[in-house]
PDB file of C-alpha atoms in Angstrom:
ATOM      1  CA  MET A   1      -0.121   0.270  -0.098  1.00  0.00           C
ATOM      2  CA  ALA A   2       1.293   3.213  -0.827  1.00  0.00           C
ATOM      3  CA  SER A   3       2.074   5.428   2.142  1.00  0.00           C
ATOM      4  CA  ALA A   4       0.550   8.402   0.620  1.00  0.00           C
ATOM      5  CA  SER A   5      -1.867   9.396  -1.941  1.00  0.00           C
ATOM      6  CA  THR A   6      -4.015  12.439  -2.852  1.00  0.00           C
ATOM      7  CA  SER A   7      -7.476  11.872  -2.418  1.00  0.00           C
ATOM      8  CA  ARG A   8     -10.378  13.543  -4.284  1.00  0.00           C
ATOM      9  CA  PRO A   9     -13.802  14.759  -2.590  1.00  0.00           C
ATOM     10  CA  GLY A  10     -16.688  12.715  -3.249  1.00  0.00           C
ATOM     11  CA  ASN A  11     -18.464   9.539  -2.341  1.00  0.00           C
ATOM     12  CA  SER A  12     -16.819   7.384  -5.203  1.00  0.00           C
ATOM     13  CA  ALA A  13     -13.351   8.003  -3.510  1.00  0.00           C
ATOM     14  CA  ALA A  14     -14.598   7.051  -0.263  1.00  0.00           C
ATOM     15  CA  SER A  15     -16.292   3.983  -1.714  1.00  0.00           C
ATOM     16  CA  ARG A  16     -13.167   2.637  -3.369  1.00  0.00           C
ATOM     17  CA  ILE A  17     -10.912   3.182  -0.510  1.00  0.00           C
ATOM     18  CA  ALA A  18     -13.675   1.487   2.009  1.00  0.00           C
ATOM     19  CA  THR A  19     -13.570  -1.575  -0.963  1.00  0.00           C
ATOM     20  CA  ALA A  20      -9.968  -2.006  -1.024  1.00  0.00           C
ATOM     21  CA  ALA A  21      -9.667  -1.867   2.802  1.00  0.00           C
ATOM     22  CA  ALA A  22     -12.170  -4.620   3.296  1.00  0.00           C
ATOM     23  CA  THR A  23     -10.492  -6.731   0.559  1.00  0.00           C
ATOM     24  CA  ILE A  24      -7.138  -6.294   2.214  1.00  0.00           C
ATOM     25  CA  SER A  25      -9.046  -7.378   5.454  1.00  0.00           C
ATOM     26  CA  SER A  26     -10.272 -10.501   3.934  1.00  0.00           C
ATOM     27  CA  ASP A  27      -7.012 -11.548   2.858  1.00  0.00           C
ATOM     28  CA  ASN A  28      -5.578 -10.938   6.130  1.00  0.00           C
ATOM     29  CA  GLU A  29      -8.301 -12.824   7.762  1.00  0.00           C
ATOM     30  CA  SER A  30      -7.947 -15.928   5.592  1.00  0.00           C
ATOM     31  CA  LEU A  31      -4.362 -15.955   7.134  1.00  0.00           C
ATOM     32  CA  MET A  32      -5.686 -15.422  10.493  1.00  0.00           C
ATOM     33  CA  THR A  33      -7.788 -18.612  10.155  1.00  0.00           C
ATOM     34  CA  ASP A  34      -4.839 -20.580   8.693  1.00  0.00           C
ATOM     35  CA  ILE A  35      -3.332 -19.551  12.098  1.00  0.00           C
ATOM     36  CA  ARG A  36      -5.932 -20.972  14.149  1.00  0.00           C
ATOM     37  CA  LYS A  37      -5.795 -24.001  12.233  1.00  0.00           C
ATOM     38  CA  SER A  38      -2.379 -24.504  12.996  1.00  0.00           C
ATOM     39  CA  LEU A  39      -2.601 -23.742  16.434  1.00  0.00           C
ATOM     40  CA  ASN A  40      -4.979 -26.529  17.140  1.00  0.00           C
ATOM     41  CA  ILE A  41      -2.691 -28.627  14.877  1.00  0.00           C
ATOM     42  CA  PHE A  42       0.106 -27.841  17.259  1.00  0.00           C
ATOM     43  CA  LYS A  43      -1.917 -28.727  20.158  1.00  0.00           C
ATOM     44  CA  SER A  44      -2.732 -32.279  19.336  1.00  0.00           C
ATOM     45  CA  ILE A  45       0.882 -32.584  18.436  1.00  0.00           C
ATOM     46  CA  ALA A  46       1.854 -31.587  21.707  1.00  0.00           C
ATOM     47  CA  VAL A  47      -0.257 -33.494  23.696  1.00  0.00           C
ATOM     48  CA  ASP A  48       0.937 -36.920  21.575  1.00  0.00           C
ATOM     49  CA  LEU A  49       4.438 -35.821  22.480  1.00  0.00           C
ATOM     50  CA  GLU A  50       3.609 -35.106  25.879  1.00  0.00           C
ATOM     51  CA  LYS A  51       1.974 -38.614  26.284  1.00  0.00           C
ATOM     52  CA  GLU A  52       5.481 -40.051  24.194  1.00  0.00           C
ATOM     53  CA  GLY A  53       7.250 -38.510  27.227  1.00  0.00           C
ATOM     54  CA  ASP A  54       9.477 -36.077  24.609  1.00  0.00           C
ATOM     55  CA  ALA A  55       9.374 -32.608  26.616  1.00  0.00           C
ATOM     56  CA  ASP A  56      12.000 -31.088  24.358  1.00  0.00           C
ATOM     57  CA  LYS A  57      10.190 -31.122  21.552  1.00  0.00           C
ATOM     58  CA  VAL A  58       6.851 -30.113  23.830  1.00  0.00           C
ATOM     59  CA  LYS A  59       8.777 -27.042  24.808  1.00  0.00           C
ATOM     60  CA  LYS A  60       9.951 -26.376  21.094  1.00  0.00           C
ATOM     61  CA  LEU A  61       6.248 -26.410  20.289  1.00  0.00           C
ATOM     62  CA  ASP A  62       5.414 -24.081  23.218  1.00  0.00           C
ATOM     63  CA  GLY A  63       7.899 -21.476  21.921  1.00  0.00           C
ATOM     64  CA  MET A  64       6.121 -21.672  18.343  1.00  0.00           C
ATOM     65  CA  VAL A  65       2.600 -21.393  19.477  1.00  0.00           C
ATOM     66  CA  LEU A  66       3.562 -17.896  21.286  1.00  0.00           C
ATOM     67  CA  GLU A  67       5.451 -17.106  18.169  1.00  0.00           C
ATOM     68  CA  LEU A  68       1.953 -17.985  16.204  1.00  0.00           C
ATOM     69  CA  LEU A  69      -0.263 -16.134  18.989  1.00  0.00           C
ATOM     70  CA  GLY A  70       2.176 -12.921  18.776  1.00  0.00           C
ATOM     71  CA  THR A  71       1.502 -12.810  14.772  1.00  0.00           C
ATOM     72  CA  PHE A  72      -2.022 -13.929  15.309  1.00  0.00           C
ATOM     73  CA  GLN A  73      -2.533 -10.680  17.573  1.00  0.00           C
ATOM     74  CA  ASP A  74      -0.708  -8.336  15.024  1.00  0.00           C
ATOM     75  CA  LEU A  75      -3.218  -9.676  11.706  1.00  0.00           C
ATOM     76  CA  ALA A  76      -6.063  -8.980  14.240  1.00  0.00           C
ATOM     77  CA  HIS A  77      -5.197  -5.793  15.286  1.00  0.00           C
ATOM     78  CA  PHE A  78      -4.149  -4.742  11.441  1.00  0.00           C
ATOM     79  CA  SER A  79      -7.431  -6.287  10.293  1.00  0.00           C
ATOM     80  CA  VAL A  80      -9.546  -4.022  12.497  1.00  0.00           C
ATOM     81  CA  ALA A  81      -7.250  -1.359  11.672  1.00  0.00           C
ATOM     82  CA  LEU A  82      -7.933  -1.404   8.249  1.00  0.00           C
ATOM     83  CA  LYS A  83     -11.780  -1.672   8.402  1.00  0.00           C
ATOM     84  CA  SER A  84     -12.102   1.400  10.932  1.00  0.00           C
ATOM     85  CA  MET A  85     -10.026   3.290   8.130  1.00  0.00           C
ATOM     86  CA  GLY A  86     -11.992   2.188   5.661  1.00  0.00           C
ATOM     87  CA  ASN A  87     -15.364   3.182   7.055  1.00  0.00           C
ATOM     88  CA  ASN A  88     -14.203   6.639   8.589  1.00  0.00           C
ATOM     89  CA  TYR A  89     -12.190   8.062   5.670  1.00  0.00           C
ATOM     90  CA  GLN A  90     -13.423  11.418   4.580  1.00  0.00           C
ATOM     91  CA  PRO A  91     -12.006  12.458   1.291  1.00  0.00           C
ATOM     92  CA  SER A  92     -10.181  16.274   1.286  1.00  0.00           C
ATOM     93  CA  ASP A  93      -8.303  18.621  -0.850  1.00  0.00           C
ATOM     94  CA  GLN A  94      -4.967  17.472   1.260  1.00  0.00           C
ATOM     95  CA  PRO A  95      -2.850  14.625   0.783  1.00  0.00           C
ATOM     96  CA  THR A  96      -3.810  11.469   2.926  1.00  0.00           C
ATOM     97  CA  ASP A  97      -1.162   9.403   4.724  1.00  0.00           C
ATOM     98  CA  PHE A  98      -3.075   6.334   4.742  1.00  0.00           C
ATOM     99  CA  ARG A  99       0.345   4.738   6.407  1.00  0.00           C
ATOM    100  CA  LYS A 100       0.286   7.065   8.961  1.00  0.00           C
ATOM    101  CA  ILE A 101      -3.457   6.476   9.667  1.00  0.00           C
ATOM    102  CA  LEU A 102      -3.073   2.889   9.528  1.00  0.00           C
ATOM    103  CA  GLU A 103      -0.399   2.746  12.158  1.00  0.00           C
ATOM    104  CA  GLY A 104      -1.892   5.191  14.294  1.00  0.00           C
ATOM    105  CA  GLU A 105      -5.241   2.769  14.430  1.00  0.00           C
ATOM    106  CA  VAL A 106      -3.050  -0.477  15.141  1.00  0.00           C
ATOM    107  CA  ALA A 107      -1.144   1.678  17.744  1.00  0.00           C
ATOM    108  CA  LYS A 108      -4.417   2.393  19.569  1.00  0.00           C
ATOM    109  CA  LEU A 109      -5.666  -1.002  19.150  1.00  0.00           C
ATOM    110  CA  LYS A 110      -2.569  -2.516  20.982  1.00  0.00           C
ATOM    111  CA  ALA A 111      -2.520   0.098  23.704  1.00  0.00           C
ATOM    112  CA  SER A 112      -6.332  -0.567  24.418  1.00  0.00           C
ATOM    113  CA  SER A 113      -5.597  -4.529  24.476  1.00  0.00           C
ATOM    114  CA  GLN A 114      -2.282  -4.728  26.414  1.00  0.00           C
ATOM    115  CA  SER A 115      -2.630  -8.588  26.038  1.00  0.00           C
ATOM    116  CA  ALA A 116       0.297 -10.773  25.839  1.00  0.00           C
ATOM    117  CA  PRO A 117       0.641 -13.992  23.575  1.00  0.00           C
ATOM    118  CA  GLU A 118       0.930 -15.528  27.275  1.00  0.00           C
ATOM    119  CA  SER A 119      -2.449 -14.153  28.372  1.00  0.00           C
ATOM    120  CA  ASP A 120      -4.075 -15.440  25.271  1.00  0.00           C
ATOM    121  CA  PRO A 121      -7.085 -18.138  26.045  1.00  0.00           C
ATOM    122  CA  LEU A 122      -5.695 -20.202  22.902  1.00  0.00           C
ATOM    123  CA  TYR A 123      -2.508 -20.517  24.864  1.00  0.00           C
ATOM    124  CA  ARG A 124      -4.046 -21.495  28.046  1.00  0.00           C
ATOM    125  CA  GLN A 125      -6.109 -24.289  26.174  1.00  0.00           C
ATOM    126  CA  PHE A 126      -2.602 -25.265  24.796  1.00  0.00           C
ATOM    127  CA  LYS A 127      -0.727 -25.718  28.125  1.00  0.00           C
ATOM    128  CA  GLU A 128      -4.261 -27.243  29.647  1.00  0.00           C
ATOM    129  CA  ALA A 129      -4.647 -30.016  27.101  1.00  0.00           C
ATOM    130  CA  ILE A 130      -0.755 -30.606  27.858  1.00  0.00           C
ATOM    131  CA  TRP A 131      -1.366 -30.615  31.682  1.00  0.00           C
ATOM    132  CA  ASN A 132      -4.308 -32.869  31.272  1.00  0.00           C
ATOM    133  CA  VAL A 133      -2.610 -35.595  29.758  1.00  0.00           C
ATOM    134  CA  HIS A 134      -1.073 -36.693  33.032  1.00  0.00           C
ATOM    135  CA  HIS A 135      -3.026 -34.204  35.131  1.00  0.00           C
ATOM    136  CA  ALA A 136      -6.375 -34.168  34.453  1.00  0.00           C
ATOM    137  CA  GLY A 137      -8.739 -33.068  37.072  1.00  0.00           C
ATOM    138  CA  GLU A 138      -5.650 -31.249  39.175  1.00  0.00           C
ATOM    139  CA  ILE A 139      -5.155 -27.545  39.353  1.00  0.00           C
ATOM    140  CA  MET A 140      -2.180 -26.363  36.868  1.00  0.00           C
ATOM    141  CA  PRO A 141       0.609 -24.402  38.482  1.00  0.00           C
ATOM    142  CA  GLY A 142      -0.278 -20.729  39.011  1.00  0.00           C
ATOM    143  CA  GLU A 143      -4.162 -21.185  38.539  1.00  0.00           C
ATOM    144  CA  GLU A 144      -6.509 -20.343  41.131  1.00  0.00           C
ATOM    145  CA  GLN A 145      -9.470 -22.910  42.246  1.00  0.00           C
ATOM    146  CA  GLU A 146     -12.084 -20.804  40.534  1.00  0.00           C
ATOM    147  CA  ASP A 147     -10.442 -21.015  37.271  1.00  0.00           C
ATOM    148  CA  LEU A 148     -10.930 -24.718  37.207  1.00  0.00           C
ATOM    149  CA  VAL A 149     -14.231 -24.019  34.908  1.00  0.00           C
ATOM    150  CA  MET A 150     -11.619 -23.525  31.946  1.00  0.00           C
ATOM    151  CA  THR A 151     -10.933 -26.638  29.869  1.00  0.00           C
ATOM    152  CA  SER A 152      -8.848 -27.271  26.869  1.00  0.00           C
ATOM    153  CA  THR A 153     -11.989 -27.350  25.038  1.00  0.00           C
ATOM    154  CA  GLN A 154     -13.661 -24.208  25.939  1.00  0.00           C
ATOM    155  CA  VAL A 155     -14.091 -21.417  23.205  1.00  0.00           C
ATOM    156  CA  ASN A 156     -13.270 -17.836  23.518  1.00  0.00           C
ATOM    157  CA  VAL A 157     -16.584 -16.465  23.879  1.00  0.00           C
ATOM    158  CA  LEU A 158     -17.137 -14.370  26.899  1.00  0.00           C
ATOM    159  CA  ASN A 159     -20.981 -13.911  26.953  1.00  0.00           C
ATOM    160  CA  VAL A 160     -23.434 -16.729  25.593  1.00  0.00           C
ATOM    161  CA  THR A 161     -26.620 -14.606  25.724  1.00  0.00           C
ATOM    162  CA  CYS A 162     -26.877 -11.242  23.780  1.00  0.00           C
ATOM    163  CA  PRO A 163     -27.700  -8.556  26.408  1.00  0.00           C
ATOM    164  CA  LEU A 164     -29.755  -6.554  24.664  1.00  0.00           C
ATOM    165  CA  THR A 165     -32.296  -9.323  22.992  1.00  0.00           C
ATOM    166  CA  GLY A 166     -31.783 -12.255  25.361  1.00  0.00           C
ATOM    167  CA  LYS A 167     -31.036 -14.790  22.608  1.00  0.00           C
ATOM    168  CA  PRO A 168     -28.239 -17.154  22.646  1.00  0.00           C
ATOM    169  CA  VAL A 169     -25.180 -15.617  20.936  1.00  0.00           C
ATOM    170  CA  VAL A 170     -25.201 -18.838  18.611  1.00  0.00           C
ATOM    171  CA  ASP A 171     -28.359 -18.138  17.383  1.00  0.00           C
ATOM    172  CA  LEU A 172     -27.756 -14.421  16.382  1.00  0.00           C
ATOM    173  CA  VAL A 173     -28.327 -13.555  12.662  1.00  0.00           C
ATOM    174  CA  ASP A 174     -25.742 -10.669  12.478  1.00  0.00           C
ATOM    175  CA  PRO A 175     -23.247 -11.275  15.302  1.00  0.00           C
ATOM    176  CA  VAL A 176     -20.793  -8.623  16.535  1.00  0.00           C
ATOM    177  CA  ARG A 177     -18.398  -8.278  18.917  1.00  0.00           C
ATOM    178  CA  CYS A 178     -16.833  -5.316  20.712  1.00  0.00           C
ATOM    179  CA  VAL A 179     -13.034  -4.807  20.007  1.00  0.00           C
ATOM    180  CA  GLU A 180     -12.004  -3.488  23.771  1.00  0.00           C
ATOM    181  CA  CYS A 181     -14.157  -5.547  26.081  1.00  0.00           C
ATOM    182  CA  LYS A 182     -14.793  -8.753  23.371  1.00  0.00           C
ATOM    183  CA  HIS A 183     -18.733  -8.768  24.362  1.00  0.00           C
ATOM    184  CA  ILE A 184     -21.244 -10.296  21.670  1.00  0.00           C
ATOM    185  CA  TYR A 185     -24.231  -8.581  20.521  1.00  0.00           C
ATOM    186  CA  GLU A 186     -26.855  -8.672  17.557  1.00  0.00           C
ATOM    187  CA  LYS A 187     -25.904  -5.850  15.220  1.00  0.00           C
ATOM    188  CA  GLU A 188     -28.932  -3.668  14.733  1.00  0.00           C
ATOM    189  CA  PRO A 189     -29.932  -3.644  18.383  1.00  0.00           C
ATOM    190  CA  VAL A 190     -26.666  -2.753  19.333  1.00  0.00           C
ATOM    191  CA  MET A 191     -26.280   0.039  16.656  1.00  0.00           C
ATOM    192  CA  HIS A 192     -29.635   1.385  17.852  1.00  0.00           C
ATOM    193  CA  TYR A 193     -28.176   1.513  21.721  1.00  0.00           C
ATOM    194  CA  ILE A 194     -24.935   3.321  20.745  1.00  0.00           C
ATOM    195  CA  ARG A 195     -27.240   5.886  18.819  1.00  0.00           C
ATOM    196  CA  THR A 196     -29.668   6.195  21.341  1.00  0.00           C
ATOM    197  CA  LYS A 197     -27.280   6.489  24.435  1.00  0.00           C
ATOM    198  CA  LYS A 198     -24.639   8.958  23.502  1.00  0.00           C
ATOM    199  CA  PRO A 199     -22.430  10.360  24.463  1.00  0.00           C
ATOM    200  CA  GLN A 200     -21.627   7.800  26.723  1.00  0.00           C
ATOM    201  CA  PRO A 201     -23.090   4.415  25.300  1.00  0.00           C
ATOM    202  CA  ARG A 202     -21.649   2.033  28.318  1.00  0.00           C
ATOM    203  CA  CYS A 203     -21.665  -1.937  26.985  1.00  0.00           C
ATOM    204  CA  PRO A 204     -24.575  -3.276  28.169  1.00  0.00           C
ATOM    205  CA  VAL A 205     -23.380  -6.324  29.877  1.00  0.00           C
ATOM    206  CA  ALA A 206     -23.626  -5.893  33.551  1.00  0.00           C
ATOM    207  CA  GLY A 207     -20.243  -5.044  35.157  1.00  0.00           C
ATOM    208  CA  CYS A 208     -18.695  -4.015  31.848  1.00  0.00           C
ATOM    209  CA  PRO A 209     -17.258  -0.315  31.901  1.00  0.00           C
ATOM    210  CA  LYS A 210     -16.218   0.087  28.283  1.00  0.00           C
ATOM    211  CA  ILE A 211     -17.706   2.644  26.175  1.00  0.00           C
ATOM    212  CA  LEU A 212     -19.090   1.345  22.495  1.00  0.00           C
ATOM    213  CA  GLN A 213     -18.113   2.795  19.680  1.00  0.00           C
ATOM    214  CA  THR A 214     -19.763   2.166  15.929  1.00  0.00           C
ATOM    215  CA  GLY A 215     -16.125   1.693  14.764  1.00  0.00           C
ATOM    216  CA  LYS A 216     -15.043  -0.979  17.269  1.00  0.00           C
ATOM    217  CA  VAL A 217     -18.323  -3.131  17.165  1.00  0.00           C
ATOM    218  CA  THR A 218     -17.566  -5.357  14.495  1.00  0.00           C
ATOM    219  CA  CYS A 219     -18.041  -8.856  12.986  1.00  0.00           C
ATOM    220  CA  ASP A 220     -14.444  -9.768  13.869  1.00  0.00           C
ATOM    221  CA  PRO A 221     -12.188 -11.929  11.917  1.00  0.00           C
ATOM    222  CA  LEU A 222     -12.971 -15.163  14.190  1.00  0.00           C
ATOM    223  CA  LEU A 223     -16.135 -14.038  15.499  1.00  0.00           C
ATOM    224  CA  ARG A 224     -17.950 -16.780  13.460  1.00  0.00           C
ATOM    225  CA  ILE A 225     -15.375 -19.558  14.147  1.00  0.00           C
ATOM    226  CA  ASP A 226     -15.757 -18.653  17.826  1.00  0.00           C
ATOM    227  CA  LEU A 227     -19.231 -18.924  17.641  1.00  0.00           C
ATOM    228  CA  GLU A 228     -19.220 -22.568  15.443  1.00  0.00           C
ATOM    229  CA  GLU A 229     -16.871 -23.779  18.147  1.00  0.00           C
ATOM    230  CA  LEU A 230     -19.374 -23.000  20.938  1.00  0.00           C
ATOM    231  CA  ARG A 231     -22.184 -24.617  19.168  1.00  0.00           C
ATOM    232  CA  SER A 232     -19.950 -27.998  18.882  1.00  0.00           C
ATOM    233  CA  ALA A 233     -19.182 -27.841  22.639  1.00  0.00           C
ATOM    234  CA  GLU A 234     -22.671 -27.524  23.336  1.00  0.00           C
ATOM    235  CA  THR A 235     -23.627 -30.483  21.251  1.00  0.00           C
ATOM    236  CA  ALA A 236     -20.757 -32.430  22.645  1.00  0.00           C
ATOM    237  CA  ALA A 237     -22.012 -31.682  25.992  1.00  0.00           C
ATOM    238  CA  VAL A 238     -25.380 -32.793  25.361  1.00  0.00           C
ATOM    239  CA  GLN A 239     -24.492 -35.864  24.024  1.00  0.00           C
ATOM    240  CA  ASN A 240     -22.304 -36.456  27.014  1.00  0.00           C
ATOM    241  CA  ASN A 241     -25.231 -35.856  29.181  1.00  0.00           C
ATOM    242  CA  VAL A 242     -27.337 -38.267  27.189  1.00  0.00           C
ATOM    243  CA  ILE A 243     -24.669 -41.061  27.639  1.00  0.00           C
ATOM    244  CA  GLU A 244     -24.614 -40.396  31.396  1.00  0.00           C
ATOM    245  CA  ASP A 245     -28.214 -40.518  31.476  1.00  0.00           C
ATOM    246  CA  PHE A 246     -28.253 -44.011  30.042  1.00  0.00           C
ATOM    247  CA  THR A 247     -25.270 -45.332  32.078  1.00  0.00           C
ATOM    248  CA  ALA A 248     -27.178 -44.095  35.374  1.00  0.00           C
ATOM    249  CA  LEU A 249     -30.124 -45.926  33.898  1.00  0.00           C
ATOM    250  CA  ASP A 250     -28.072 -49.281  33.365  1.00  0.00           C
ATOM    251  CA  ASP A 251     -26.506 -49.046  36.771  1.00  0.00           C
ATOM    252  CA  ASP A 252     -30.294 -48.994  38.182  1.00  0.00           C
TER     253      ASP A 252
END
């Protein structure tokens, strides 16, 4: 992308910029999806290596996972920044430094998230999968008792229902997620909420202090993947409960 270009007034210029940003963002999100799949593969390989007692290779995979997660986070910030720039671009008579705008958006996103790869839920899932090979049901070192609800199959969804409609997030027609607090909503109700609650539309999830902005409530690159994983986890839980019920009947 050129670092600077002269923008022309008019909706056509803004439309072209928005289209270009969306195209690049889509390509970027495809790469993110591939990284997400790779992380799951690495997790499976690490579990097998742990079963074989090959601690050195498990450690190497651990480092590779952290490196991938760092790249993953950078790509996520880049994708959101691209969309924000494309949606908010306004033509003017002055040259527009798109590189500077994009770098500024990325910097703001990184500052607001302040999350290291080591604190990413995907890394925790990786570590738990390895830990459970020999210590299933035990507390991982450094974990508190209340954190035991986390499992290696848990997905990255903070709220299971939309706080505005009450619908399960897996049933939302047009789901969006806040870039800053990561809560999920149905798009049209939350956009209406933001418009009517100005100037300080606080996130409607109880206890969340974040202020919602239209440019930062989007269908982020992995939202639909996270929701699909949640659907799969819920289906598996139902199937397990059915099996347990039949087992209990047999015992009786």
